[in-house]
CSV table of C-alpha atoms in Angstrom, one decimal:
chain,number,residue,atom,x,y,z
A,1,MET,CA,35.1,-52.5,36.8
A,2,GLY,CA,34.8,-48.9,38.1
A,3,THR,CA,38.1,-47.3,38.8
A,4,ASP,CA,41.5,-48.4,37.4
A,5,HIS,CA,43.9,-48.3,40.3
A,6,THR,CA,47.0,-49.0,38.2
A,7,THR,CA,48.0,-45.4,38.9
A,8,GLY,CA,46.6,-42.8,41.2
A,9,ALA,CA,45.3,-39.4,40.2
A,10,GLY,CA,48.1,-36.8,40.2
A,11,ALA,CA,50.8,-39.5,40.6
A,12,SER,CA,53.0,-38.4,37.8
A,13,ALA,CA,52.7,-34.7,38.8
A,14,GLN,CA,53.6,-35.6,42.4
A,15,ARG,CA,56.6,-37.6,41.1
A,16,GLU,CA,57.8,-34.6,39.0
A,17,TYR,CA,57.3,-32.3,42.0
A,18,ASP,CA,59.4,-34.6,44.2
A,19,ARG,CA,62.1,-34.7,41.6
A,20,ARG,CA,62.3,-31.0,41.2
A,21,ARG,CA,62.2,-30.4,44.9
A,22,ALA,CA,65.1,-32.8,45.3
A,23,ARG,CA,67.0,-31.1,42.5
A,24,ASP,CA,66.4,-27.6,44.1
A,25,GLU,CA,67.6,-28.9,47.5
A,26,ALA,CA,70.7,-30.4,45.9
A,27,THR,CA,71.5,-27.0,44.3
A,28,ILE,CA,71.2,-25.3,47.7
A,29,ARG,CA,73.3,-27.8,49.5
A,30,SER,CA,76.0,-27.6,46.7
A,31,THR,CA,76.5,-24.0,47.9
A,32,TRP,CA,75.9,-24.3,51.7
A,33,GLY,CA,77.0,-27.9,52.3
A,34,GLU,CA,75.4,-31.0,53.8
A,35,GLY,CA,75.7,-29.9,57.4
A,36,ARG,CA,73.6,-27.8,59.7
A,37,ILE,CA,74.0,-24.6,57.7
A,38,GLY,CA,72.9,-26.4,54.5
A,39,THR,CA,69.8,-27.7,56.3
A,40,ILE,CA,68.9,-24.2,57.5
A,41,ALA,CA,69.4,-22.8,54.0
A,42,VAL,CA,67.0,-25.5,52.6
A,43,ALA,CA,64.4,-24.8,55.3
A,44,LEU,CA,64.6,-21.0,54.6
A,45,SER,CA,64.6,-21.2,50.9
A,46,SER,CA,61.5,-20.3,48.9
A,47,GLU,CA,60.1,-22.9,46.6
A,48,ARG,CA,60.6,-22.1,42.9
A,49,GLN,CA,57.4,-21.1,41.1
A,50,SER,CA,58.0,-23.8,38.5
A,51,THR,CA,58.4,-26.4,41.2
A,52,ALA,CA,55.4,-25.3,43.2
A,53,ALA,CA,53.3,-25.5,40.1
A,54,TRP,CA,53.8,-29.3,40.0
A,55,ARG,CA,52.7,-29.6,43.6
A,56,SER,CA,49.6,-27.5,42.9
A,57,GLY,CA,48.8,-29.6,39.9
A,58,ALA,CA,49.1,-32.8,41.8
A,59,VAL,CA,46.6,-31.5,44.4
A,60,GLY,CA,44.1,-30.5,41.7
A,61,GLU,CA,44.4,-33.8,39.9
A,62,ALA,CA,43.9,-35.7,43.2
A,63,GLU,CA,40.8,-33.8,44.1
A,64,VAL,CA,39.2,-34.3,40.7
A,65,GLY,CA,40.2,-37.9,40.8
A,66,ARG,CA,38.6,-38.4,44.2
A,67,ARG,CA,35.3,-37.0,43.0
A,68,LEU,CA,35.3,-39.1,39.9
A,69,ASP,CA,36.2,-42.3,41.8
A,70,ALA,CA,33.1,-41.8,43.9
A,71,ILE,CA,30.9,-42.3,40.8
A,72,ALA,CA,32.8,-45.3,39.4
A,73,SER,CA,30.7,-48.4,38.7
A,74,ASP,CA,30.1,-51.0,36.1
A,75,HIS,CA,28.8,-48.3,33.8
A,76,VAL,CA,31.3,-45.6,34.6
A,77,VAL,CA,35.0,-46.4,34.3
A,78,VAL,CA,37.5,-43.9,35.6
A,79,LEU,CA,41.1,-43.9,34.3
A,80,HIS,CA,43.7,-41.6,35.8
A,81,ASP,CA,47.1,-40.2,34.7
A,82,ARG,CA,47.3,-41.8,31.2
A,83,ARG,CA,50.4,-41.3,29.1
A,84,ILE,CA,50.0,-39.9,25.5
A,85,PRO,CA,51.9,-42.3,23.2
A,86,GLY,CA,55.1,-40.9,21.8
A,87,SER,CA,55.0,-38.0,24.3
A,88,ARG,CA,56.0,-37.1,27.8
A,89,ALA,CA,52.6,-35.4,28.2
A,90,ASN,CA,49.7,-37.1,29.9
A,91,ILE,CA,45.9,-37.0,30.2
A,92,ASP,CA,44.8,-36.3,33.7
A,93,HIS,CA,41.5,-38.3,33.7
A,94,ILE,CA,39.5,-40.3,31.1
A,95,VAL,CA,36.0,-41.3,32.0
A,96,VAL,CA,34.1,-43.9,30.0
A,97,THR,CA,30.3,-43.7,30.4
A,98,ARG,CA,27.4,-45.3,28.5
A,99,ALA,CA,26.9,-42.0,26.8
A,100,GLY,CA,30.5,-41.6,25.6
A,101,VAL,CA,34.0,-40.8,26.7
A,102,TRP,CA,35.1,-37.7,28.7
A,103,VAL,CA,38.6,-36.3,28.7
A,104,VAL,CA,39.1,-34.3,31.8
A,105,ASP,CA,41.9,-31.8,32.5
A,106,ALA,CA,42.3,-30.8,36.2
A,107,LYS,CA,43.5,-27.3,37.1
A,108,HIS,CA,44.2,-25.8,40.5
A,109,TYR,CA,43.6,-22.0,40.3
A,110,ARG,CA,42.8,-21.0,43.9
A,111,GLY,CA,40.6,-17.9,44.3
A,112,LYS,CA,40.3,-17.0,40.6
A,113,ARG,CA,37.0,-17.1,38.8
A,114,PRO,CA,36.9,-18.8,35.3
A,115,ARG,CA,35.0,-16.6,32.8
A,116,LEU,CA,34.1,-16.9,29.2
A,117,VAL,CA,34.9,-13.8,27.1
A,118,VAL,CA,33.4,-13.6,23.6
A,119,GLU,CA,34.8,-11.2,21.1
A,120,GLY,CA,33.7,-10.5,17.5
A,121,GLY,CA,30.2,-11.1,16.2
A,122,LEU,CA,28.5,-9.4,13.3
A,123,PHE,CA,31.4,-8.0,11.4
A,124,ARG,CA,34.3,-10.1,12.9
A,125,PRO,CA,34.7,-13.8,13.5
A,126,ARG,CA,33.4,-14.9,16.9
A,127,VAL,CA,36.2,-15.8,19.3
A,128,GLU,CA,35.7,-17.4,22.6
A,129,LYS,CA,38.4,-16.9,25.3
A,130,LEU,CA,38.8,-18.6,28.6
A,131,VAL,CA,39.9,-16.1,31.3
A,132,VAL,CA,41.1,-17.2,34.7
A,133,GLY,CA,43.0,-14.3,36.1
A,134,GLY,CA,44.4,-13.9,32.6
A,135,ASP,CA,43.9,-15.4,29.2
A,136,ARG,CA,43.9,-19.2,29.6
A,137,THR,CA,42.5,-20.1,26.2
A,138,LYS,CA,45.5,-22.4,25.6
A,139,LEU,CA,44.0,-24.7,28.2
A,140,VAL,CA,41.0,-25.2,25.9
A,141,ASP,CA,43.4,-25.9,23.0
A,142,GLY,CA,45.1,-28.5,25.1
A,143,VAL,CA,41.9,-30.4,26.0
A,144,LEU,CA,40.8,-30.3,22.3
A,145,ARG,CA,44.0,-31.9,21.2
A,146,GLN,CA,43.6,-34.7,23.8
A,147,VAL,CA,39.9,-35.2,22.8
A,148,ALA,CA,41.1,-35.6,19.1
A,149,LEU,CA,43.6,-38.3,20.2
A,150,VAL,CA,41.0,-40.3,22.1
A,151,ARG,CA,38.3,-39.8,19.4
A,152,GLU,CA,40.7,-41.2,16.8
A,153,LEU,CA,40.8,-44.4,18.9
A,154,VAL,CA,37.1,-44.9,19.8
A,155,ASP,CA,35.2,-43.2,16.9
A,156,PRO,CA,32.2,-43.3,16.4
A,157,VAL,CA,31.8,-43.3,20.2
A,158,PRO,CA,31.3,-39.6,21.2
A,159,VAL,CA,34.2,-38.0,23.0
A,160,HIS,CA,33.9,-34.8,25.1
A,161,GLY,CA,36.3,-32.5,26.9
A,162,ALA,CA,36.2,-30.9,30.3
A,163,LEU,CA,38.3,-28.4,32.2
A,164,CYS,CA,37.8,-28.9,35.9
A,165,PHE,CA,39.0,-26.1,38.2
A,166,VAL,CA,39.7,-26.9,41.8
A,167,GLY,CA,39.8,-24.1,44.4
A,168,ALA,CA,38.4,-21.5,41.9
A,169,ASP,CA,36.1,-18.6,42.9
A,170,TRP,CA,32.9,-20.1,41.5
A,171,PRO,CA,29.7,-18.1,42.1
A,172,LEU,CA,26.9,-19.5,44.3
A,173,VAL,CA,24.5,-19.8,41.4
A,174,GLY,CA,25.5,-20.9,37.8
A,175,GLY,CA,29.1,-20.4,36.9
A,176,SER,CA,29.8,-23.4,34.6
A,177,PHE,CA,30.0,-22.8,30.9
A,178,THR,CA,31.4,-24.3,27.7
A,179,ALA,CA,34.3,-22.8,25.7
A,180,ARG,CA,34.5,-24.1,22.1
A,181,GLY,CA,32.7,-27.2,23.2
A,182,VAL,CA,34.8,-27.9,26.3
A,183,GLU,CA,32.9,-27.9,29.5
A,184,VAL,CA,34.4,-25.6,32.2
A,185,CYS,CA,33.2,-26.5,35.7
A,186,TRP,CA,34.2,-27.7,39.2
A,187,PRO,CA,34.7,-31.3,40.4
A,188,GLY,CA,31.3,-31.9,42.1
A,189,LYS,CA,29.4,-30.4,39.1
A,190,LEU,CA,31.3,-32.7,36.6
A,191,ALA,CA,30.9,-35.8,38.7
A,192,LYS,CA,27.2,-35.2,39.1
A,193,ARG,CA,26.8,-34.7,35.4
A,194,LEU,CA,28.7,-37.8,34.4
A,195,ALA,CA,26.9,-40.0,36.9
A,196,ALA,CA,23.6,-39.1,35.4
A,197,LEU,CA,24.5,-40.0,31.8
A,198,ASP,CA,23.0,-43.0,30.0
A,199,GLY,CA,23.3,-44.5,26.5
A,200,GLU,CA,24.3,-47.6,24.5
A,201,VAL,CA,28.1,-47.5,24.7
A,202,ASP,CA,29.8,-50.8,25.6
A,203,VAL,CA,31.7,-49.3,28.5
A,204,ALA,CA,33.9,-52.3,29.2
A,205,ALA,CA,35.1,-52.7,25.6
A,206,VAL,CA,35.8,-49.0,25.1
A,207,ALA,CA,37.6,-48.7,28.5
A,208,ALA,CA,39.8,-51.7,27.6
A,209,ALA,CA,40.8,-50.1,24.3
A,210,VAL,CA,41.6,-46.8,26.0
A,211,GLN,CA,43.7,-48.6,28.6
A,212,ARG,CA,45.7,-50.4,25.9
A,213,ARG,CA,46.5,-47.2,24.0
A,214,PHE,CA,46.9,-44.8,26.9
A,215,ARG,CA,49.1,-46.6,29.4
A,216,PRO,CA,49.6,-45.4,33.0
A,217,ALA,CA,52.0,-42.4,33.2
C-alpha cells in the first residue's frame, strides 16, 4: 500500500502559488501592457510576500513528503495534502502506522531555530510557547485542531501531531522537543521515528477510513 499517489506533497500550495503569481503578473501587465515593456516590468517586479509564502510552503511540504515516502510500506501508509471537510484548509501529511496515526504539518523557516519557551510555574499556570524567530504558538494550535479532527474519525486509535521544520537552524546535538504534546523536529528525525514504530493497528483499514473522510486537496 505505502504511499497514496492521488496527490503529491505540496501540490495544493504549489497551485495556489501559481494562481497568485499569475494574478500578480496580470496586475502588472494591466499597467504596463502586454508588450516588451510589460515583460520587463514583470521580470523586474519583486514577488509579493504573501505570494512567496505559498512557494516556500510548497517547498517545505515537498521535502517532508519525500522523506515520508521513503519509509512507506505495508505497515506505514503516507497520505499527502488532504482536504479538511467543509473547509478550504488542508492537512499536509497523514501517516498511518501500526502504533497509531500522525498528523504532520510542514513548515519552511530557513535559518531560524525552533525553541520551546516555558512561562509560569509555581504561582502561575505553566504556558508553553513555540518560538521560531517570533512567537509561533499558533502553529501548535493548528496541529492540535487537525489532530482532534482525525481522532474523531479513528478513535480509539492513538493520534499524534508533529510540526516538521524544513531549513531551520537545528543544533548538531538534540534540538527536537514537544510543545503541548506536538512533536517539533526536522524531516529526517520524524521519518526515522515513524519507521521504527510498531503496534497492533490495522493500518490498511485505518488508512482507508482516513482516505474516505479526508479527500485529496
